[in-house]
Amino acid sequence: SYELTQPPSVSVSPGQTARITCSADALPKNYAYWYQQKPGQAPILVIYKDSERPSGIPERFSGSSSGTTVTLTISGVQAEDEADYYCQSADSSATSAYVIFGGGTKLTVL
Amino acid sequence: QVQLVQSGAEVRNPGASVKVSCKASGYTFTSYHMHWVRQAPGQGLEWVGVVNPSTGRTSYAQKFQGRVTMTRDTSTSTVYMELSSLTFDDTAVYYCARDVDGFDPWGQGTLVTVSS
């Protein structure tokens, strides 16, 4: 098993770029996924397979990967982007599956 | 549209069990695994386990082994998660989520409160 580490908080002003990192502490790193969660709501998927964007997610959301660190980038941050963001990864074998989440990052739009 | 609708909030005493349902619609139920994830008040997301609606095969997080059972009813496109021997630490919102290479969508969540 391994852990995913995220910064607890990130703050940016509207229109700036927010970058949220997620680091795995062991290899191999599998694909990462990102979720946005606003207070009182269920999470929604904003990035899958490190850098793919689901339909309906604004183009300002992007993902990238380098080594065992993945990054969620929000370009031109808007007030509505204020939320908690979670990275997630998974591993599986023929007999079991294992899913882990990062601890979450609270994005504050100043 | 794809939708996951969960059962309503539950209150249980310590030591009791709870069973939460998640009814799927808008897609072929047996084509995608269904996961359960929980979130304690003010805390992050925690994976509980997964069920394959086609075969009924399950895989649980080690933390919940022996205490959780996930099942499915293909006739009603519903998956269930039962958690037994509840403690105060099990108080959380429990979500089901469809696995389409990423969890999407999620159910609306079911609040389970363990209280004496």
Tab-separated table of C-alpha atoms in Angstrom:
chain	number	residue	atom	x	y	z
A	1	SER	CA	0.000	0.000	0.000
A	2	TYR	CA	1.067	3.585	-0.359
A	3	GLU	CA	-0.009	7.084	0.526
A	4	LEU	CA	-0.940	10.164	-1.460
A	5	THR	CA	0.160	13.484	0.009
A	6	GLN	CA	-1.530	16.793	-0.779
A	7	PRO	CA	-0.986	20.256	0.702
A	8	PRO	CA	-3.787	21.058	3.154
A	9	SER	CA	-4.538	24.409	1.575
A	10	VAL	CA	-3.860	26.586	-1.454
A	11	SER	CA	-4.929	30.200	-1.848
A	12	VAL	CA	-5.073	32.251	-5.036
A	13	SER	CA	-6.682	35.440	-6.251
A	14	PRO	CA	-9.332	35.354	-8.986
A	15	GLY	CA	-7.792	35.059	-12.439
A	16	GLN	CA	-4.560	33.554	-11.150
A	17	THR	CA	-3.396	29.956	-11.602
A	18	ALA	CA	-3.802	27.416	-8.829
A	19	ARG	CA	-1.622	24.324	-8.694
A	20	ILE	CA	-2.405	21.458	-6.353
A	21	THR	CA	0.110	18.641	-6.067
A	22	CYS	CA	-0.354	15.012	-5.091
A	23	SER	CA	2.701	12.912	-4.329
A	24	ALA	CA	2.848	9.135	-4.057
A	25	ASP	CA	5.374	7.728	-1.625
A	26	ALA	CA	6.035	4.519	-3.490
A	27	LEU	CA	6.441	3.162	-6.967
A	28	PRO	CA	4.914	2.279	-9.260
A	29	LYS	CA	2.574	5.192	-9.564
A	30	ASN	CA	-0.700	4.377	-11.143
A	31	TYR	CA	-3.033	6.775	-12.888
A	32	ALA	CA	-4.366	9.579	-10.754
A	33	TYR	CA	-7.821	11.095	-10.639
A	34	TRP	CA	-9.008	14.409	-9.226
A	35	TYR	CA	-12.313	15.279	-7.585
A	36	GLN	CA	-13.852	18.585	-6.633
A	37	GLN	CA	-16.114	18.727	-3.608
A	38	LYS	CA	-18.092	21.747	-2.511
A	39	PRO	CA	-19.649	21.968	0.963
A	40	GLY	CA	-22.644	19.701	1.396
A	41	GLN	CA	-22.226	18.148	-2.041
A	42	ALA	CA	-20.942	14.873	-3.411
A	43	PRO	CA	-17.564	14.942	-5.155
A	44	ILE	CA	-17.389	15.290	-8.920
A	45	LEU	CA	-14.658	13.981	-11.219
A	46	VAL	CA	-12.641	16.770	-12.838
A	47	ILE	CA	-9.573	14.884	-14.173
A	48	TYR	CA	-9.065	11.198	-14.966
A	49	LYS	CA	-6.002	9.203	-16.053
A	50	ASP	CA	-3.645	11.955	-14.881
A	51	SER	CA	-4.592	14.526	-17.532
A	52	GLU	CA	-7.899	13.722	-19.236
A	53	ARG	CA	-10.848	16.022	-18.692
A	54	PRO	CA	-14.396	14.630	-18.568
A	55	SER	CA	-17.018	16.229	-20.746
A	56	GLY	CA	-18.625	19.186	-19.066
A	57	ILE	CA	-15.549	20.145	-17.046
A	58	PRO	CA	-14.234	23.619	-17.978
A	59	GLU	CA	-11.015	23.795	-19.987
A	60	ARG	CA	-9.322	25.757	-17.205
A	61	PHE	CA	-8.955	22.449	-15.336
A	62	SER	CA	-5.932	20.414	-16.425
A	63	GLY	CA	-3.755	17.662	-15.010
A	64	SER	CA	-0.153	16.610	-15.441
A	65	SER	CA	2.228	13.980	-14.137
A	66	SER	CA	5.942	13.873	-13.421
A	67	GLY	CA	7.536	10.906	-11.720
A	68	THR	CA	5.395	10.057	-8.720
A	69	THR	CA	3.799	13.503	-8.479
A	70	VAL	CA	0.650	14.597	-10.234
A	71	THR	CA	-0.597	18.166	-10.394
A	72	LEU	CA	-4.040	19.651	-10.845
A	73	THR	CA	-3.846	23.074	-12.454
A	74	ILE	CA	-6.718	25.529	-12.541
A	75	SER	CA	-5.982	28.408	-14.886
A	76	GLY	CA	-7.854	31.654	-14.493
A	77	VAL	CA	-9.379	30.640	-11.165
A	78	GLN	CA	-12.950	31.756	-10.592
A	79	ALA	CA	-14.794	32.205	-7.314
A	80	GLU	CA	-16.886	29.119	-8.081
A	81	ASP	CA	-13.721	26.984	-8.037
A	82	GLU	CA	-13.406	27.394	-4.275
A	83	ALA	CA	-13.752	23.840	-2.984
A	84	ASP	CA	-11.901	20.858	-1.585
A	85	TYR	CA	-9.904	18.858	-4.112
A	86	TYR	CA	-8.926	15.215	-3.678
A	87	CYS	CA	-6.530	13.106	-5.684
A	88	GLN	CA	-7.123	9.373	-5.946
A	89	SER	CA	-5.251	6.389	-7.265
A	90	ALA	CA	-5.754	2.654	-7.326
A	91	ASP	CA	-4.026	-0.648	-7.629
A	92	SER	CA	-5.413	-4.051	-8.348
A	93	SER	CA	-4.468	-7.652	-8.795
A	94	ALA	CA	-6.373	-10.714	-9.878
A	95	THR	CA	-7.738	-11.101	-6.384
A	96	SER	CA	-8.120	-7.657	-4.865
A	97	ALA	CA	-8.462	-3.971	-5.481
A	98	TYR	CA	-7.126	-1.086	-3.482
A	99	VAL	CA	-8.171	2.533	-3.768
A	100	ILE	CA	-6.588	5.442	-1.923
A	101	PHE	CA	-7.367	9.130	-1.638
A	102	GLY	CA	-5.118	11.987	-0.773
A	103	GLY	CA	-5.990	13.962	2.325
A	104	GLY	CA	-7.572	16.764	0.312
A	105	THR	CA	-6.631	20.364	-0.428
A	106	LYS	CA	-8.846	23.302	0.370
A	107	LEU	CA	-8.669	25.851	-2.424
A	108	THR	CA	-9.480	29.356	-1.241
A	109	VAL	CA	-10.172	32.081	-3.791
A	110	LEU	CA	-9.146	35.335	-2.140
B	1	GLN	CA	-29.015	10.493	-17.600
B	2	VAL	CA	-26.855	8.390	-15.337
B	3	GLN	CA	-28.063	8.634	-11.782
B	4	LEU	CA	-27.285	6.998	-8.452
B	5	VAL	CA	-29.938	7.446	-5.780
B	6	GLN	CA	-29.147	6.382	-2.239
B	7	SER	CA	-31.385	5.532	0.689
B	8	GLY	CA	-32.097	8.002	3.453
B	9	ALA	CA	-30.271	8.901	6.620
B	10	GLU	CA	-29.928	6.311	9.356
B	11	VAL	CA	-29.333	6.429	13.107
B	12	ARG	CA	-27.976	3.399	14.903
B	13	ASN	CA	-26.761	2.467	18.352
B	14	PRO	CA	-23.192	1.301	18.859
B	15	GLY	CA	-22.861	-2.385	18.042
B	16	ALA	CA	-25.722	-2.377	15.565
B	17	SER	CA	-25.627	-2.803	11.788
B	18	VAL	CA	-26.752	-0.566	8.954
B	19	LYS	CA	-27.577	-1.336	5.338
B	20	VAL	CA	-27.434	1.428	2.735
B	21	SER	CA	-28.772	1.092	-0.790
B	22	CYS	CA	-27.776	2.723	-4.069
B	23	LYS	CA	-30.114	2.462	-7.047
B	24	ALA	CA	-28.597	3.000	-10.469
B	25	SER	CA	-30.355	4.201	-13.596
B	26	GLY	CA	-29.511	5.495	-17.052
B	27	TYR	CA	-26.911	2.872	-17.983
B	28	THR	CA	-26.294	-0.876	-18.088
B	29	PHE	CA	-26.015	-1.736	-14.408
B	30	THR	CA	-23.772	-4.768	-14.869
B	31	SER	CA	-21.194	-2.971	-17.007
B	32	TYR	CA	-19.443	-0.962	-14.284
B	33	HIS	CA	-18.069	-1.688	-10.847
B	34	MET	CA	-19.594	0.229	-7.949
B	35	HIS	CA	-17.510	1.598	-5.107
B	36	TRP	CA	-18.424	2.804	-1.650
B	37	VAL	CA	-16.585	5.741	-0.122
B	38	ARG	CA	-17.234	7.376	3.223
B	39	GLN	CA	-16.523	10.789	4.687
B	40	ALA	CA	-16.564	11.460	8.405
B	41	PRO	CA	-17.661	14.947	9.510
B	42	GLY	CA	-15.039	17.505	8.503
B	43	GLN	CA	-12.709	14.782	7.209
B	44	GLY	CA	-11.482	13.477	3.863
B	45	LEU	CA	-12.635	10.655	1.646
B	46	GLU	CA	-12.052	7.041	2.661
B	47	TRP	CA	-12.521	4.053	0.370
B	48	VAL	CA	-14.630	1.242	1.834
B	49	GLY	CA	-14.781	-1.284	-1.000
B	50	VAL	CA	-16.091	-2.262	-4.417
B	51	VAL	CA	-18.612	-4.676	-5.882
B	52	ASN	CA	-18.816	-6.021	-9.406
B	53	PRO	CA	-22.538	-5.872	-10.243
B	54	SER	CA	-22.127	-8.495	-12.951
B	55	THR	CA	-20.512	-11.217	-10.856
B	56	GLY	CA	-21.159	-10.061	-7.296
B	57	ARG	CA	-17.440	-10.278	-6.598
B	58	THR	CA	-16.229	-7.845	-3.940
B	59	SER	CA	-13.033	-6.340	-2.604
B	60	TYR	CA	-12.911	-4.487	0.691
B	61	ALA	CA	-10.448	-2.122	2.298
B	62	GLN	CA	-8.450	-4.015	4.887
B	63	LYS	CA	-9.778	-1.727	7.616
B	64	PHE	CA	-13.327	-2.954	7.039
B	65	GLN	CA	-12.644	-6.635	6.360
B	66	GLY	CA	-15.001	-8.796	8.395
B	67	ARG	CA	-17.379	-5.926	9.087
B	68	VAL	CA	-18.631	-4.897	5.653
B	69	THR	CA	-20.683	-6.767	3.090
B	70	MET	CA	-21.501	-5.464	-0.367
B	71	THR	CA	-24.170	-7.081	-2.479
B	72	ARG	CA	-26.192	-6.329	-5.564
B	73	ASP	CA	-29.640	-7.019	-6.974
B	74	THR	CA	-29.542	-7.022	-10.757
B	75	SER	CA	-33.343	-7.120	-11.005
B	76	THR	CA	-33.581	-3.664	-9.462
B	77	SER	CA	-30.143	-2.288	-10.439
B	78	THR	CA	-29.353	-1.717	-6.794
B	79	VAL	CA	-26.199	-2.249	-4.785
B	80	TYR	CA	-26.107	-2.500	-1.015
B	81	MET	CA	-23.493	-1.887	1.630
B	82	GLU	CA	-23.986	-3.353	5.086
B	83	LEU	CA	-21.674	-2.355	7.911
B	84	SER	CA	-21.851	-4.195	11.218
B	85	SER	CA	-20.520	-3.715	14.751
B	86	LEU	CA	-20.886	0.026	14.400
B	87	THR	CA	-18.871	2.385	16.588
B	88	PHE	CA	-19.026	6.151	16.988
B	89	ASP	CA	-16.148	6.392	14.474
B	90	ASP	CA	-18.434	5.005	11.769
B	91	THR	CA	-20.503	8.185	11.811
B	92	ALA	CA	-20.070	9.476	8.277
B	93	VAL	CA	-21.671	10.177	4.941
B	94	TYR	CA	-21.476	7.056	2.801
B	95	TYR	CA	-21.353	7.474	-0.989
B	96	CYS	CA	-21.698	5.013	-3.807
B	97	ALA	CA	-19.844	5.855	-7.014
B	98	ARG	CA	-19.706	4.239	-10.423
B	99	ASP	CA	-16.255	3.271	-11.712
B	100	VAL	CA	-15.806	4.475	-15.298
B	101	ASP	CA	-12.056	4.916	-14.974
B	102	GLY	CA	-12.610	7.474	-12.314
B	103	PHE	CA	-15.622	7.646	-10.026
B	104	ASP	CA	-18.478	9.226	-11.942
B	105	PRO	CA	-21.110	9.925	-10.933
B	106	TRP	CA	-21.478	9.713	-7.177
B	107	GLY	CA	-24.678	9.152	-5.271
B	108	GLN	CA	-26.018	11.986	-3.146
B	109	GLY	CA	-24.675	10.381	0.028
B	110	THR	CA	-26.300	8.736	3.041
B	111	LEU	CA	-25.593	10.047	6.511
B	112	VAL	CA	-25.129	7.267	9.028
B	113	THR	CA	-25.074	8.470	12.608
B	114	VAL	CA	-23.963	6.184	15.401
B	115	SER	CA	-25.304	7.498	18.663
B	116	SER	CA	-26.315	6.132	22.018
